[in-house]
Amino acid sequence: MNPKPAVLLIEDEENIRSFISTTIKNHGYKIISASSGIEGLHLCASLCPDVVLLDLGLPDIDGIEVIKRIREWSPVPIIVISARTHEQEKAKALDFGADDYITKPFGTVELMARIRTSLRHGKQIGGTAMQSQPPYHHKELTIDYDKHLVTLSGEMIHLTQIEYKLLTLLSQSSGKVLTYSFIMEKIWGPYVDNNNQILRVNMANIRRKIEKNPATPEHVFTEIGIGYRMAECE
Ligand code: CA
């Protein structure tokens, strides 16, 4: 039997800590919790959790600092717990190496979905040889990476090379938010102008081609002020 995945929770507010701990335990995971950044870093190093849930507002060191220190030696998935209004802070956390974020207040279903996605991506990072990737499926949309083929209800969708690269990038991290700056750098390289206009234009074109109603997308979601998230592969 596989050991239970362990989640390290770094959160100073006691009621949130106890809510999250109980939820995670009830879903069959092991929970380790810390109430400060330094304690969290020690537990992370000594117990090697499978996922870290990190509150950014901690009493001793800044959450961003915790991310930077963990990233010096560990690729463990980090999910940031943040307040609704702190878009810039969330984007910064992602750019410093956090994998995802969850916004307070959140429910059990959302929390567990984020943890599952992070565990899956964590395994991919740790896995061996890159094999040919299975196709992405969500509702009527399919992306076959081997054939470079995107279909909607079986009909082939014509995408430009940039549009295909964008959709591939998002779908290969499906369920996870990717920041504007991360996407810009991956697609257009490190010297691209940091104006997101070119990205928005391309995303609008993709949506026109793959969404039934581009105003209420079903496949690629905008995380305002942060980036895009593609619906999780089914
Ligand atoms: Ca806090």
Short mmCIF file of C-alpha atoms and ligand atoms in Angstrom, two decimals:
data_model
loop_
_atom_site.label_atom_id
_atom_site.label_comp_id
_atom_site.label_asym_id
_atom_site.label_seq_id
_atom_site.Cartn_x
_atom_site.Cartn_y
_atom_site.Cartn_z
CA MET A 1 0.00 0.00 0.00
CA ASN A 2 1.24 3.51 -0.79
CA PRO A 3 1.83 5.72 2.21
CA LYS A 4 -0.71 8.52 2.62
CA PRO A 5 0.38 11.77 0.93
CA ALA A 6 1.52 14.29 3.54
CA VAL A 7 0.41 17.91 3.46
CA LEU A 8 2.37 20.57 5.34
CA LEU A 9 0.17 23.47 6.37
CA ILE A 10 1.87 26.75 7.34
CA GLU A 11 -0.80 29.07 8.75
CA ASP A 12 -0.81 31.24 11.86
CA GLU A 13 -4.58 31.67 12.30
CA GLU A 14 -5.73 28.91 14.54
CA ASN A 15 -9.30 28.55 13.29
CA ILE A 16 -8.22 28.33 9.64
CA ARG A 17 -5.49 25.87 10.61
CA SER A 18 -7.94 23.64 12.40
CA PHE A 19 -10.54 23.80 9.57
CA ILE A 20 -7.95 22.87 6.93
CA SER A 21 -6.34 20.17 9.10
CA THR A 22 -9.66 18.48 9.77
CA THR A 23 -10.68 18.62 6.10
CA ILE A 24 -7.41 17.15 4.93
CA LYS A 25 -7.41 14.40 7.55
CA ASN A 26 -10.99 13.46 6.65
CA HIS A 27 -9.86 12.97 3.04
CA GLY A 28 -7.26 10.43 4.06
CA TYR A 29 -4.11 12.54 3.88
CA LYS A 30 -1.53 13.03 6.58
CA ILE A 31 -1.34 16.58 7.91
CA ILE A 32 1.60 18.35 9.50
CA SER A 33 1.02 21.91 10.64
CA ALA A 34 3.14 24.89 11.55
CA SER A 35 2.08 28.29 12.90
CA SER A 36 5.12 30.27 11.72
CA GLY A 37 7.37 30.47 8.66
CA ILE A 38 10.50 29.27 10.42
CA GLU A 39 8.72 26.28 11.97
CA GLY A 40 7.27 25.50 8.53
CA LEU A 41 10.71 25.58 6.89
CA HIS A 42 12.09 23.19 9.54
CA LEU A 43 9.19 20.77 9.11
CA CYS A 44 9.47 20.96 5.34
CA ALA A 45 13.15 20.05 5.47
CA SER A 46 12.80 17.29 8.04
CA LEU A 47 9.57 15.62 6.90
CA CYS A 48 9.61 16.15 3.09
CA PRO A 49 5.85 16.65 2.61
CA ASP A 50 4.17 15.96 -0.75
CA VAL A 51 2.42 19.36 -0.84
CA VAL A 52 2.82 22.62 1.10
CA LEU A 53 -0.14 24.89 1.86
CA LEU A 54 1.22 28.29 2.74
CA ASP A 55 -0.43 31.39 4.16
CA LEU A 56 1.43 34.49 2.95
CA GLY A 57 0.76 36.63 6.04
CA LEU A 58 2.86 35.00 8.76
CA PRO A 59 4.03 36.50 12.06
CA ASP A 60 7.76 35.92 11.65
CA ILE A 61 8.93 35.84 8.02
CA ASP A 62 7.05 36.78 4.88
CA GLY A 63 5.36 33.94 2.96
CA ILE A 64 7.26 34.95 -0.20
CA GLU A 65 10.50 34.42 1.75
CA VAL A 66 9.32 30.93 2.73
CA ILE A 67 8.72 30.13 -0.97
CA LYS A 68 12.18 31.40 -1.94
CA ARG A 69 13.89 29.34 0.75
CA ILE A 70 11.99 26.14 -0.07
CA ARG A 71 12.76 26.61 -3.78
CA GLU A 72 16.49 26.72 -3.02
CA TRP A 73 16.39 22.98 -2.51
CA SER A 74 12.94 21.49 -3.11
CA PRO A 75 10.48 21.21 -6.03
CA VAL A 76 7.60 20.29 -3.64
CA PRO A 77 4.31 21.79 -4.89
CA ILE A 78 3.38 24.92 -2.91
CA ILE A 79 -0.19 26.22 -2.79
CA VAL A 80 -0.54 29.73 -1.44
CA ILE A 81 -3.51 30.70 0.73
CA SER A 82 -4.36 34.31 0.07
CA ALA A 83 -6.96 37.00 0.56
CA ARG A 84 -9.23 37.95 -2.33
CA THR A 85 -7.87 41.44 -2.84
CA HIS A 86 -4.17 40.65 -3.04
CA GLU A 87 -3.73 39.98 -6.78
CA GLN A 88 -0.23 41.38 -6.96
CA GLU A 89 0.88 39.33 -4.00
CA LYS A 90 -0.51 36.16 -5.57
CA ALA A 91 1.21 36.83 -8.89
CA LYS A 92 4.47 37.49 -7.05
CA ALA A 93 4.15 34.23 -5.10
CA LEU A 94 3.59 32.31 -8.34
CA ASP A 95 6.55 33.98 -10.01
CA PHE A 96 8.77 33.05 -7.05
CA GLY A 97 7.89 29.41 -7.49
CA ALA A 98 4.51 28.73 -5.85
CA ASP A 99 2.47 26.33 -7.99
CA ASP A 100 -1.01 27.60 -7.31
CA TYR A 101 -3.11 29.62 -4.92
CA ILE A 102 -6.44 29.36 -3.20
CA THR A 103 -8.41 32.43 -2.20
CA LYS A 104 -10.03 32.87 1.23
CA PRO A 105 -12.78 32.03 1.94
CA PHE A 106 -12.73 28.67 0.19
CA GLY A 107 -14.72 25.47 0.55
CA THR A 108 -13.65 21.87 1.05
CA VAL A 109 -14.24 20.85 -2.57
CA GLU A 110 -12.03 23.61 -3.95
CA LEU A 111 -9.29 22.94 -1.41
CA MET A 112 -9.17 19.22 -2.14
CA ALA A 113 -9.22 19.80 -5.93
CA ARG A 114 -6.19 22.12 -5.62
CA ILE A 115 -4.33 19.56 -3.51
CA ARG A 116 -5.06 16.72 -5.95
CA THR A 117 -3.90 18.81 -8.93
CA SER A 118 -0.69 19.74 -7.13
CA LEU A 119 0.03 16.15 -6.14
CA ARG A 120 -0.40 15.10 -9.76
CA HIS A 121 1.92 17.81 -11.07
CA GLY A 122 4.40 17.02 -8.30
CA LYS A 123 4.58 13.42 -9.44
CA GLN A 124 5.13 14.51 -13.03
CA ILE A 125 8.09 16.64 -11.99
CA GLY A 126 9.57 13.78 -9.98
CA GLY A 127 8.81 11.16 -12.63
CA THR A 128 11.39 9.68 -14.97
CA ALA A 129 11.73 9.85 -18.77
CA MET A 130 9.27 12.09 -20.60
CA GLN A 131 7.05 9.80 -22.58
CA SER A 132 4.61 10.73 -25.26
CA GLN A 133 1.84 12.57 -23.47
CA PRO A 134 -1.72 11.28 -23.41
CA PRO A 135 -4.24 13.59 -25.12
CA TYR A 136 -6.03 16.32 -23.17
CA HIS A 137 -9.80 15.93 -22.94
CA HIS A 138 -12.32 18.30 -21.46
CA LYS A 139 -15.97 18.18 -22.50
CA GLU A 140 -15.95 18.26 -26.32
CA LEU A 141 -12.37 19.58 -26.61
CA THR A 142 -9.45 17.24 -27.33
CA ILE A 143 -5.78 18.08 -27.83
CA ASP A 144 -3.67 15.29 -29.29
CA TYR A 145 -0.06 16.35 -28.67
CA ASP A 146 1.48 13.56 -30.75
CA LYS A 147 -0.57 14.48 -33.80
CA HIS A 148 -0.57 18.26 -33.13
CA LEU A 149 -4.31 18.10 -33.50
CA VAL A 150 -7.02 20.07 -31.72
CA THR A 151 -10.63 18.97 -32.18
CA LEU A 152 -13.95 20.23 -30.91
CA SER A 153 -16.76 17.65 -31.05
CA GLY A 154 -14.61 15.73 -33.53
CA GLU A 155 -14.15 18.73 -35.85
CA MET A 156 -10.61 19.88 -36.45
CA ILE A 157 -9.82 23.39 -35.18
CA HIS A 158 -7.36 25.49 -37.16
CA LEU A 159 -4.94 27.29 -34.88
CA THR A 160 -1.89 29.39 -35.66
CA GLN A 161 1.42 28.13 -34.33
CA ILE A 162 1.37 30.60 -31.42
CA GLU A 163 -2.22 29.69 -30.55
CA TYR A 164 -1.33 25.99 -30.55
CA LYS A 165 1.72 26.60 -28.33
CA LEU A 166 -0.40 28.62 -25.90
CA LEU A 167 -3.12 26.02 -25.69
CA THR A 168 -0.56 23.25 -25.22
CA LEU A 169 1.19 25.16 -22.45
CA LEU A 170 -2.08 25.78 -20.59
CA SER A 171 -3.47 22.28 -21.09
CA GLN A 172 -0.26 20.59 -19.95
CA SER A 173 -0.69 22.40 -16.63
CA SER A 174 -4.46 22.03 -16.63
CA GLY A 175 -6.20 22.86 -13.37
CA LYS A 176 -3.33 25.13 -12.44
CA VAL A 177 -3.08 28.89 -12.88
CA LEU A 178 -0.23 30.20 -15.06
CA THR A 179 0.75 33.85 -14.66
CA TYR A 180 0.86 36.32 -17.55
CA SER A 181 4.61 36.75 -17.15
CA PHE A 182 5.23 32.98 -17.07
CA ILE A 183 3.19 32.45 -20.24
CA MET A 184 4.78 35.43 -22.00
CA GLU A 185 8.27 34.16 -21.25
CA LYS A 186 7.49 30.56 -22.27
CA ILE A 187 5.94 31.55 -25.59
CA TRP A 188 7.76 34.73 -26.62
CA GLY A 189 11.03 34.35 -24.70
CA PRO A 190 12.68 36.25 -21.84
CA TYR A 191 13.11 39.55 -23.69
CA VAL A 192 9.48 40.10 -24.56
CA ASP A 193 7.89 43.42 -23.74
CA ASN A 194 5.92 42.92 -20.52
CA ASN A 195 2.80 44.42 -21.99
CA ASN A 196 0.27 41.56 -22.14
CA GLN A 197 -1.58 42.85 -25.19
CA ILE A 198 -0.18 40.24 -27.57
CA LEU A 199 -1.18 37.49 -25.14
CA ARG A 200 -4.73 38.86 -24.74
CA VAL A 201 -5.21 39.08 -28.50
CA ASN A 202 -4.09 35.50 -28.96
CA MET A 203 -6.28 34.27 -26.11
CA ALA A 204 -9.28 36.06 -27.59
CA ASN A 205 -8.64 34.31 -30.91
CA ILE A 206 -8.30 30.92 -29.21
CA ARG A 207 -11.56 31.47 -27.34
CA ARG A 208 -13.38 32.36 -30.53
CA LYS A 209 -12.25 29.02 -31.94
CA ILE A 210 -12.76 26.69 -28.98
CA GLU A 211 -15.48 28.21 -26.79
CA LYS A 212 -19.17 28.00 -27.61
CA ASN A 213 -19.61 31.37 -25.94
CA PRO A 214 -16.28 33.21 -25.51
CA ALA A 215 -17.85 35.52 -22.88
CA THR A 216 -18.56 32.55 -20.57
CA PRO A 217 -15.65 30.22 -21.28
CA GLU A 218 -15.77 26.53 -20.39
CA HIS A 219 -12.19 25.61 -21.20
CA VAL A 220 -9.82 28.50 -20.50
CA PHE A 221 -10.58 30.78 -17.56
CA THR A 222 -9.20 34.22 -16.82
CA GLU A 223 -7.88 34.78 -13.31
CA ILE A 224 -8.18 38.56 -13.24
CA GLY A 225 -4.89 40.33 -12.63
CA ILE A 226 -3.00 37.00 -12.49
CA GLY A 227 -3.20 34.87 -15.62
CA TYR A 228 -5.12 31.93 -17.10
CA ARG A 229 -6.23 28.54 -15.89
CA MET A 230 -7.34 25.74 -18.18
CA ALA A 231 -10.06 23.34 -17.06
CA GLU A 232 -8.63 20.17 -15.58
CA CYS A 233 -8.17 17.24 -17.98
CA GLU A 234 -11.00 14.72 -17.57
CA CA B 1 -2.04 34.85 8.43
#
